[in-house]
Short mmCIF file of C-alpha atoms (C1' of nucleotides) in Angstrom, two decimals:
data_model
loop_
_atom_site.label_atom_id
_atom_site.label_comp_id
_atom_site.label_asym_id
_atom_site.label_seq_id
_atom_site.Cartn_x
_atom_site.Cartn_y
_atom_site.Cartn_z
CA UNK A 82 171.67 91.76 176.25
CA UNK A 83 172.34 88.09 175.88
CA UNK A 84 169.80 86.12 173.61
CA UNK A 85 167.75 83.74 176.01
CA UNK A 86 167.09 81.51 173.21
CA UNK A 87 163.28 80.84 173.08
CA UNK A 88 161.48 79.11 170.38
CA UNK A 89 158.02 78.11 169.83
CA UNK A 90 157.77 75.35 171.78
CA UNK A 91 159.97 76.51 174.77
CA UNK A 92 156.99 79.29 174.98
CA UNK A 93 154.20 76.79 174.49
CA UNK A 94 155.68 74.90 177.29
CA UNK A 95 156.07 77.48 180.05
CA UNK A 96 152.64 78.71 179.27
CA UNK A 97 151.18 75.48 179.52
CA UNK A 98 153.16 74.46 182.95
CA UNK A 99 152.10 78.55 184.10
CA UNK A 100 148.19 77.93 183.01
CA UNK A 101 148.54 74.38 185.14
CA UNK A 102 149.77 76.35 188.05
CA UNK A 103 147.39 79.57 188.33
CA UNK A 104 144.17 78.33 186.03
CA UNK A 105 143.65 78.60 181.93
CA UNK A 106 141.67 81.99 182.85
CA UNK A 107 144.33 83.89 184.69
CA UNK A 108 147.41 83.29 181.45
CA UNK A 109 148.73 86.26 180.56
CA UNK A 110 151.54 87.19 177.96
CA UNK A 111 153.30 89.06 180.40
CA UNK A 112 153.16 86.23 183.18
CA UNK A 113 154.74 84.13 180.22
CA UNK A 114 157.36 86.44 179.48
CA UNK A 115 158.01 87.46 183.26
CA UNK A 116 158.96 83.54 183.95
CA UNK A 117 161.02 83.21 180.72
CA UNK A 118 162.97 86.51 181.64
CA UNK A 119 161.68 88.34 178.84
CA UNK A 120 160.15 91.29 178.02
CA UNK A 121 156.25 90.91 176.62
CA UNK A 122 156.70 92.12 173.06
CA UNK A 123 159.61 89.27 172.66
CA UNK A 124 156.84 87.03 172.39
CA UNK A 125 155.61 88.27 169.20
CA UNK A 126 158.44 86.87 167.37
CA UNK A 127 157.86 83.14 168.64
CA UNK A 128 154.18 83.21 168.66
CA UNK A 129 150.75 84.87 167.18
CA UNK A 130 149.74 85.75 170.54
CA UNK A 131 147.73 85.12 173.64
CA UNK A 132 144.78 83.34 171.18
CA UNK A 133 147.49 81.34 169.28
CA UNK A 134 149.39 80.50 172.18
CA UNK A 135 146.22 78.74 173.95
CA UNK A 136 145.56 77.29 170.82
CA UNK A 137 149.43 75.85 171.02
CA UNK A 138 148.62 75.08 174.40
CA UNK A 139 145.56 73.17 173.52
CA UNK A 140 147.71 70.94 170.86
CA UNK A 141 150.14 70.20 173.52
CA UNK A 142 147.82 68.65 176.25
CA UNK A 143 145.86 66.60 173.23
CA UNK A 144 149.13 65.16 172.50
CA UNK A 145 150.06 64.88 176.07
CA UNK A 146 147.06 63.32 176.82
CA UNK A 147 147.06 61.14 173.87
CA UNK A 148 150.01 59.76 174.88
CA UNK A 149 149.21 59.08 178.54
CA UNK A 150 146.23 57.20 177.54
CA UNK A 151 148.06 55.16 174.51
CA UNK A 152 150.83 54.24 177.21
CA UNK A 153 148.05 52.93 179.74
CA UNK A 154 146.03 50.84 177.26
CA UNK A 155 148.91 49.10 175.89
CA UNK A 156 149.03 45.57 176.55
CA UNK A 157 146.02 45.64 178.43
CA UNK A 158 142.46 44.86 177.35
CA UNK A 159 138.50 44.52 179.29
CA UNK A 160 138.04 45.95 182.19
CA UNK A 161 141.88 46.61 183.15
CA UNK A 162 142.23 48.62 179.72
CA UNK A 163 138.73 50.75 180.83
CA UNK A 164 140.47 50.74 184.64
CA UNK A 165 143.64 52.42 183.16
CA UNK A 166 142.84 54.57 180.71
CA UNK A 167 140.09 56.03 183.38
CA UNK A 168 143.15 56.75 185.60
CA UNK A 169 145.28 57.70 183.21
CA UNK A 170 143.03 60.36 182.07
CA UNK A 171 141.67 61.85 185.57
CA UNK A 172 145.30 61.63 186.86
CA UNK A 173 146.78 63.85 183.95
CA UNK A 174 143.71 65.94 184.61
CA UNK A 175 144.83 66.51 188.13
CA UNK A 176 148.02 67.27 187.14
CA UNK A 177 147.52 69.41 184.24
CA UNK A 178 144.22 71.54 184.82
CA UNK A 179 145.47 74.15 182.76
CA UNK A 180 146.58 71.83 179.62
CA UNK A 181 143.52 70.07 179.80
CA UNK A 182 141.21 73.26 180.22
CA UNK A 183 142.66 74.36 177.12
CA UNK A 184 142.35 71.39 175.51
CA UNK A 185 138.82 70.90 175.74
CA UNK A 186 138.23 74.31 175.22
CA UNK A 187 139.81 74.78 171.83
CA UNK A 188 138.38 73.29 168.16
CA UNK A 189 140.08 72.84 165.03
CA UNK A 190 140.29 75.86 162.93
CA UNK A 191 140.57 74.18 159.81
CA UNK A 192 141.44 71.09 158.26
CA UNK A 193 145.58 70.99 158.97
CA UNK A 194 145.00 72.07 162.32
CA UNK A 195 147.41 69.66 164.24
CA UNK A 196 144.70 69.39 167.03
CA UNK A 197 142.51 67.38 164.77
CA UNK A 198 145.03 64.24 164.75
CA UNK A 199 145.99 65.25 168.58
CA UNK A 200 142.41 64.95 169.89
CA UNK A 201 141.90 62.48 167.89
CA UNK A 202 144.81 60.19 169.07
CA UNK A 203 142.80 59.93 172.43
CA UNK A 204 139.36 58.89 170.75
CA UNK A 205 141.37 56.74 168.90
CA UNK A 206 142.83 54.85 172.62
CA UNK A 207 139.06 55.14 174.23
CA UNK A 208 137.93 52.72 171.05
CA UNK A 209 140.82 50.06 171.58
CA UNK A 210 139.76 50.10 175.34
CA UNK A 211 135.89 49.31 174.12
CA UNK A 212 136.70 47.04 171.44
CA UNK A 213 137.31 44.83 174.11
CA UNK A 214 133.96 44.82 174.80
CA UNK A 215 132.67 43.22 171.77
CA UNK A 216 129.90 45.64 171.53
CA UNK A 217 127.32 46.05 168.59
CA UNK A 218 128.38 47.86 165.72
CA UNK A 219 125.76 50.66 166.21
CA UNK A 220 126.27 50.74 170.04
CA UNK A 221 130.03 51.65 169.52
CA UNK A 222 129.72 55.64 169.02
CA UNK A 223 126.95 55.56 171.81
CA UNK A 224 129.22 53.58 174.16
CA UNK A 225 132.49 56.44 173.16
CA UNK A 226 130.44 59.57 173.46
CA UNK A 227 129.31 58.13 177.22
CA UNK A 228 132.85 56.73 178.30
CA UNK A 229 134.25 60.33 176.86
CA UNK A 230 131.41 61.95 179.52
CA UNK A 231 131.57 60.31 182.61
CA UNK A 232 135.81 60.54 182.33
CA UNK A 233 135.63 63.92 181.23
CA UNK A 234 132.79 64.74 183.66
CA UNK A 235 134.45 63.16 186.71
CA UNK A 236 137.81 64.80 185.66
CA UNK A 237 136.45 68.61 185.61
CA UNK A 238 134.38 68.21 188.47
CA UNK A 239 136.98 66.69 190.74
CA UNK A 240 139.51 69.52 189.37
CA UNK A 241 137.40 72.65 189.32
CA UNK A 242 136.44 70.78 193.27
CA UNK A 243 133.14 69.98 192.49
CA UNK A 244 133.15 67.08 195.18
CA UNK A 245 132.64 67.53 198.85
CA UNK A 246 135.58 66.11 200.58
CA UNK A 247 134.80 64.41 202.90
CA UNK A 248 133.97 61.55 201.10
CA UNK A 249 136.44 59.63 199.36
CA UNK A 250 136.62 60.58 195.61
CA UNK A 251 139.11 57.73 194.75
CA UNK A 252 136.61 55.07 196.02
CA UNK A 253 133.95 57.19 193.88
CA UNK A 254 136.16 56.82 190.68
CA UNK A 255 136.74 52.92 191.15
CA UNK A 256 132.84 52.47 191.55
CA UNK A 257 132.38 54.48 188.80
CA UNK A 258 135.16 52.58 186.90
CA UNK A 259 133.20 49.17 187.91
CA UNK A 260 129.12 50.76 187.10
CA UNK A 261 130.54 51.17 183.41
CA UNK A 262 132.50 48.19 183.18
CA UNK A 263 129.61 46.01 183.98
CA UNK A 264 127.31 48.05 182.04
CA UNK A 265 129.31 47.62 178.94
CA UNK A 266 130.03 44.24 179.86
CA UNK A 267 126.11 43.15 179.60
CA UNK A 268 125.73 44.79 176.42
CA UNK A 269 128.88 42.87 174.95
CA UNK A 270 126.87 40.38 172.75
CA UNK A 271 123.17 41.32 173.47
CA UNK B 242 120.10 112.58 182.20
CA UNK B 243 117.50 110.00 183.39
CA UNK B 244 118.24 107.67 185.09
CA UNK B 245 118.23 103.94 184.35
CA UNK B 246 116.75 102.22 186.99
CA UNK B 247 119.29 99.65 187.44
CA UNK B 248 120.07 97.43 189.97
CA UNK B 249 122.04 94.39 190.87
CA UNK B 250 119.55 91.73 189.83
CA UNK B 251 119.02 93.48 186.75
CA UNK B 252 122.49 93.91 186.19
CA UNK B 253 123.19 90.08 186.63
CA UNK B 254 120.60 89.42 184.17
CA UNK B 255 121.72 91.48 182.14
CA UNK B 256 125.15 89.63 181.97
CA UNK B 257 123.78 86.44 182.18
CA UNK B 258 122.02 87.02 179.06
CA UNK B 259 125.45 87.82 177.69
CA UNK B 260 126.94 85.63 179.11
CA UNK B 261 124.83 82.67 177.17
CA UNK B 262 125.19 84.28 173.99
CA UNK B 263 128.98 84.97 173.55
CA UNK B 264 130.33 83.09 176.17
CA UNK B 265 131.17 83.67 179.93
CA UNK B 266 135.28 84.20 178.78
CA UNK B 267 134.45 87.46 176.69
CA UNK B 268 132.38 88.84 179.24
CA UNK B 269 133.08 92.35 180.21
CA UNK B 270 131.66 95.35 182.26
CA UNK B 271 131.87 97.51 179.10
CA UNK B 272 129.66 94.46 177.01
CA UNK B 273 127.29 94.80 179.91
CA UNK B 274 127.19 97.99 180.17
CA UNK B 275 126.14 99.07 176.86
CA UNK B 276 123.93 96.18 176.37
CA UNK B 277 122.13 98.28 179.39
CA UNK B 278 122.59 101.73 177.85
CA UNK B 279 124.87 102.86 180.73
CA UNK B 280 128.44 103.84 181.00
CA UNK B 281 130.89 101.15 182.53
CA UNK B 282 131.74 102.74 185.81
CA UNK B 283 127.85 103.17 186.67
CA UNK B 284 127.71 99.24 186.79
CA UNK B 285 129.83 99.89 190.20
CA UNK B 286 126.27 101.06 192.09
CA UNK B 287 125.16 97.87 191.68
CA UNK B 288 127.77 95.67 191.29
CA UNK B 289 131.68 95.17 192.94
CA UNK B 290 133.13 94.26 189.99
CA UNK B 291 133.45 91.41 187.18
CA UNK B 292 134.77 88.77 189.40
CA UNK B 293 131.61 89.58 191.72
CA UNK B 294 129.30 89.96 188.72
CA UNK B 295 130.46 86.28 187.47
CA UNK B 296 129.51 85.17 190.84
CA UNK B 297 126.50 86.47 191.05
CA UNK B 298 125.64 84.67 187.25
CA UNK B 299 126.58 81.96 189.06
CA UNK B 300 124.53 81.78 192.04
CA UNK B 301 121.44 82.85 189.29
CA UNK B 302 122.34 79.72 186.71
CA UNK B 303 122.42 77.51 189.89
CA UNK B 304 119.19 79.14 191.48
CA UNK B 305 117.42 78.45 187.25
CA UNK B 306 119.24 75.21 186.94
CA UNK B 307 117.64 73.74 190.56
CA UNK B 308 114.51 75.27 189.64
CA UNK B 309 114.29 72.92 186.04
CA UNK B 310 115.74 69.97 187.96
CA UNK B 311 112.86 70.24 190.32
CA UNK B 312 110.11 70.83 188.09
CA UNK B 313 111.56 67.83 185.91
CA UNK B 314 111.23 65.62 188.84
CA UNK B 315 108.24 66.41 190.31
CA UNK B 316 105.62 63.68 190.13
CA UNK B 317 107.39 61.33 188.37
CA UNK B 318 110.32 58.29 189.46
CA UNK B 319 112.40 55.81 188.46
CA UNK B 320 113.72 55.84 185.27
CA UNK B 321 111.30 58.61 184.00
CA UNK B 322 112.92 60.59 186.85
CA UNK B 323 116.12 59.80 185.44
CA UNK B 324 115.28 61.05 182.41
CA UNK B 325 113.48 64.12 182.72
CA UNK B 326 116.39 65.29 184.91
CA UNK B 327 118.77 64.77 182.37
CA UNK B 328 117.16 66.14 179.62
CA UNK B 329 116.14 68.90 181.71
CA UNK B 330 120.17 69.97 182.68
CA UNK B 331 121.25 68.95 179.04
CA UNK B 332 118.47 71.58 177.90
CA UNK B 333 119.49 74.26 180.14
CA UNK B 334 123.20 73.69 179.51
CA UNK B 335 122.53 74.11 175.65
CA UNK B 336 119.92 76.95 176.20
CA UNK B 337 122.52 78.94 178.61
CA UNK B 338 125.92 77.86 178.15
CA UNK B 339 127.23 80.95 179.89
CA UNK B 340 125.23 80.86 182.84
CA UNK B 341 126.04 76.68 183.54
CA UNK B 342 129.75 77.79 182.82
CA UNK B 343 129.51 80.34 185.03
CA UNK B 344 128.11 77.95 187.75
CA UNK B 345 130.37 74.78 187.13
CA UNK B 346 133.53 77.53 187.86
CA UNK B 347 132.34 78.87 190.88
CA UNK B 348 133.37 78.19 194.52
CA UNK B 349 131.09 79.04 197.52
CA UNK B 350 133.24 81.49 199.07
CA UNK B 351 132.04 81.51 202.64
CA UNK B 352 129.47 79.73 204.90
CA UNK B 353 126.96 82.40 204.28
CA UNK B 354 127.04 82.39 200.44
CA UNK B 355 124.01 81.99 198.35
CA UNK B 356 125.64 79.91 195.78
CA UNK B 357 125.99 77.18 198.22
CA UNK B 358 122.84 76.31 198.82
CA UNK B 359 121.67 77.10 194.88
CA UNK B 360 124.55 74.47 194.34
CA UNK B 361 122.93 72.12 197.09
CA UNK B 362 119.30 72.22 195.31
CA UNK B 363 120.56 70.55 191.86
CA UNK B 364 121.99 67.97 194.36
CA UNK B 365 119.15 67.36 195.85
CA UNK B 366 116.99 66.69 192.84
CA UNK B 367 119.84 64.39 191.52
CA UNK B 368 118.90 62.55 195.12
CA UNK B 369 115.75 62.08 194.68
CA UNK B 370 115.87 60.77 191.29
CA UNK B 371 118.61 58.40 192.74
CA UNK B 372 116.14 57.31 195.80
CA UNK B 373 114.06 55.96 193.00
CA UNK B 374 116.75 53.22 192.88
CA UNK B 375 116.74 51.56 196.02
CA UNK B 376 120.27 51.64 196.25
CA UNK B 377 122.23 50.57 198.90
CA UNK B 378 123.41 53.28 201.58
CA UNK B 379 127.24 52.84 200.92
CA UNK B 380 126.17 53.34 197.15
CA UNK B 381 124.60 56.44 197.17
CA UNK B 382 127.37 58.63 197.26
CA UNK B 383 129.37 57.21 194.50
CA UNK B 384 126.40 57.05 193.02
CA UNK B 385 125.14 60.83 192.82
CA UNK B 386 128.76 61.45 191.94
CA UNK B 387 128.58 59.19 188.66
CA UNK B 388 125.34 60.72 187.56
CA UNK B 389 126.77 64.14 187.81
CA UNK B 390 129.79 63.44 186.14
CA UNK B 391 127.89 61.62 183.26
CA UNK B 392 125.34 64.66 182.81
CA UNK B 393 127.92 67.42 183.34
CA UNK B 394 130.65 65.67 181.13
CA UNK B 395 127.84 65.36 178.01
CA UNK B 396 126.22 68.30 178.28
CA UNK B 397 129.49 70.23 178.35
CA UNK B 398 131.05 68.46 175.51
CA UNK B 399 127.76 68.69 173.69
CA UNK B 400 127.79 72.54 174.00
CA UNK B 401 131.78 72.98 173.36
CA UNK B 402 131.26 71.45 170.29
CA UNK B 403 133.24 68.20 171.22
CA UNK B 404 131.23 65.71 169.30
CA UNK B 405 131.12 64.76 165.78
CA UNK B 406 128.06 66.06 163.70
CA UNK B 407 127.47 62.86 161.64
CA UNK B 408 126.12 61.00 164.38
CA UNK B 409 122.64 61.56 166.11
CA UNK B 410 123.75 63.29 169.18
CA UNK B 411 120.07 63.04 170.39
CA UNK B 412 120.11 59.39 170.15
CA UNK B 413 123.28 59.06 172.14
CA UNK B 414 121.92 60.94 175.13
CA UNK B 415 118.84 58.71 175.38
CA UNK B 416 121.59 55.59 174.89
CA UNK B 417 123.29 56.95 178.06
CA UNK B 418 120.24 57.50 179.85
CA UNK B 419 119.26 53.89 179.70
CA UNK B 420 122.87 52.67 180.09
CA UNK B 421 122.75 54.80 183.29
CA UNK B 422 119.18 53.31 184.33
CA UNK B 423 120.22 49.41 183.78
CA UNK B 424 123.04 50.37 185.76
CA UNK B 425 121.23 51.23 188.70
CA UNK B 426 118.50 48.96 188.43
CA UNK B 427 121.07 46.17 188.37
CA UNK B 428 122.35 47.23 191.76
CA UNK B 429 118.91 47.91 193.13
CA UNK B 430 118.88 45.72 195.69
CA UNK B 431 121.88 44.10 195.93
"C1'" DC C 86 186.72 89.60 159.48
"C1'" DG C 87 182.30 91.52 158.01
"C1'" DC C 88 177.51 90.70 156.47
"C1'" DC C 89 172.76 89.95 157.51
"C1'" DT C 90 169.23 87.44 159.47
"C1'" DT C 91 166.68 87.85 163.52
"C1'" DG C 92 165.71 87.86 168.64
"C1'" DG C 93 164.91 90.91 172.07
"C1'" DC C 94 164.31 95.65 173.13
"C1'" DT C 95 161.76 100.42 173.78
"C1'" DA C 96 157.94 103.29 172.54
"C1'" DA C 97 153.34 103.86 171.46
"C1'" DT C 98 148.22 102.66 170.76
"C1'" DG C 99 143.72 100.88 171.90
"C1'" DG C 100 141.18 98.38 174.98
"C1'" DT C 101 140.23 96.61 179.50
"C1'" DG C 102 138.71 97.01 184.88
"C1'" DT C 103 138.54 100.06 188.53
"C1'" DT C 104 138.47 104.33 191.68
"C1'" DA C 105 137.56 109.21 192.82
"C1'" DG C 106 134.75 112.84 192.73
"C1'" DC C 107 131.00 115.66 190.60
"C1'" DT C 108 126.16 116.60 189.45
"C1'" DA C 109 121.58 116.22 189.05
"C1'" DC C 110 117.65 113.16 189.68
"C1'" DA C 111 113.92 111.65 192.57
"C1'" DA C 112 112.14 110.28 196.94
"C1'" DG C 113 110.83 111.98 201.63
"C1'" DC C 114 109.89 115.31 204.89
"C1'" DT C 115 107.79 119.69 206.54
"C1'" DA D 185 104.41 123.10 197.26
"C1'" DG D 186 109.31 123.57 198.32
"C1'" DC D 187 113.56 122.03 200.53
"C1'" DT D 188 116.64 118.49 201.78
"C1'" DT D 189 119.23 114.54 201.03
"C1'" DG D 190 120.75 110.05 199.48
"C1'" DT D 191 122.42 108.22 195.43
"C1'" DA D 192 122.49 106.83 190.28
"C1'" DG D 193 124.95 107.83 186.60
"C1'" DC D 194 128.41 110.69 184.77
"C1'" DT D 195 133.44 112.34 183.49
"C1'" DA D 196 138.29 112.08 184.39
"C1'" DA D 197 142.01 109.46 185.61
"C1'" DC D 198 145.01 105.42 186.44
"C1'" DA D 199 146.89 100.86 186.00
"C1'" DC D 200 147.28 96.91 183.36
"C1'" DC D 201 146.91 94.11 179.31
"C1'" DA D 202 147.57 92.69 174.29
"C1'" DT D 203 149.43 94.13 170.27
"C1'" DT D 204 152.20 96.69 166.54
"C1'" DA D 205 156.11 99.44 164.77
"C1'" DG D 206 160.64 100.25 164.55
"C1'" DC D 207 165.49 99.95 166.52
"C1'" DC D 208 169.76 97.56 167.60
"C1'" DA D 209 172.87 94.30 168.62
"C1'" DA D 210 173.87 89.13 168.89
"C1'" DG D 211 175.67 85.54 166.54
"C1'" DG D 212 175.67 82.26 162.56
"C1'" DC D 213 177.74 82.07 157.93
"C1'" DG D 214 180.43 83.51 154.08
#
DNA sequence: CGCCTTGGCTAATGGTGTTAGCTACAAGCT
DNA sequence: AGCTTGTAGCTAACACCATTAGCCAAGGCG
């Protein structure tokens, strides 16, 4: 029996590309191990199990995601920084139900948790993209926590297919884009 | 042995109950079950299974949900509208996370199936509140999509524990509200 | 070349959801 | 009332899942 030469990660990642293909819900450690050509139990020895491998799931779409949305703010700013980040976001969304599902799903379970930093690394893109706003100090947090809403909002509804289709959900997303851009944009020095 | 004088409504309740108080994810036939002082296979008289049971939580959160929406609406317009509806979902989301979860993942699954027109009423109170606006005909759409995707994306965060506790979480939710309302009102008429 | 860490295995346990088939309750008829 | 009958709830059984314990060989390192 040849060694198939799995590691943490390596498991992390085929979970996370299996729970983007068949739903968050339906991951199983044997539907990991089938598609690494293992048996289940070989798991064990790369991971805590199916709890700890979500969790490692979750860590990996915060990153992902943080990364996605650094990427489309840089070098941008205004309404082309809110325009791309919105995209950004609903478009890794789209791609990566599963990720995301877990992502938003899981909490840090204590202070070294690595998904602290990871979900924070997207907070910390969604701030750069309103700073451009010149908001009020005390609208700033208000301003996040309703940008973090509608984005997450449209993003789950679109994916779990919340939207009839037969209207068009990308002109739906560049309204919605423009409602919040001039929204913020008439609170920028009131 | 008496008997319990179960049935599917009951049943459903039952698990909806459950449902909101350890989450829909850990909810099982056995849970249910005992929480009903029954053995598990006796739930099959009533009910075809979990997957059907789930469904069924869902239809009954969408049925509850419409219900608030419509009482929150009744009588009153405009921005008041506006914001007894969203209070109203953000309540019931809080109040019965595993019912709204329940109904958020849930696909009609045919042209005859209750939860599509449960679905349909929450829509339909979101309308009216939206009619209050005097929005253009093109803009309704995108419209009733953004105010579901802002209400839904809060209220879910809110009850996955996604935001910070520092901040007033109350005071954010009214700051959205009338972000939301000067939106609209800007594009009133034209 | 041989040790020894360790990755993957088989076997076994406890917990699910689900089906089949029995039994006795309770409603309905005469 | 008593008898009949549909059926609610039961036990037994099966398949599947996550998880643990213990074995065994693969392969890096001396």
């Amino acid at each position: 029996m040849p060694r198939a030469g799995l590691d943490a990660a390596t498991v992390t990642e085929a979970a996370a590309d299996l729970a983007d293909e068949i739903g968050l819900a339906r991951l199983s450690m044997s539907l990991v191990a089938e598609r690494l050509g293992v048996k289940t139990p070989s798991l064990y020895k790369h991971v805590d199990g199916l709890a700890s491998l979500t969790h490692r799931v979750a860590v990996l779409g915060a990153t992902e995601v943080g990364d996605r949305l650094r990427d489309a703010v840089q070098g941008v700013s205004g309404g082309e920084a809110l325009a791309a980040a919105a995209q950004a976001l609903r478009l890794f969304v789209k791609e990566h139900p599963g990720r995301y599902a877990a992502t938003t799903g899981a909490r840090p379970a204590g202070p070294d948790d690595p998904l602290g930093p990871a979900l924070g690394r997207t907070l910390t893109s969604l701030e750069a993209v309103l700073r451009g706003y010149g908001l009020a100090e005390a609208d700033r947090i208000h301003a996040l926590r309703m940008l973090r809403s509608v984005l997450h909002g449209f993003a789950t509804l679109e994916a779990g297919d919340g939207f009839q289709i037969d209207t068009d959900v990308d002109a739906s997303f560049l309204w919605l884009i423009d409602f919040v851009d001039l929204g913020l944009r008439a609170r920028a020095s009131s």
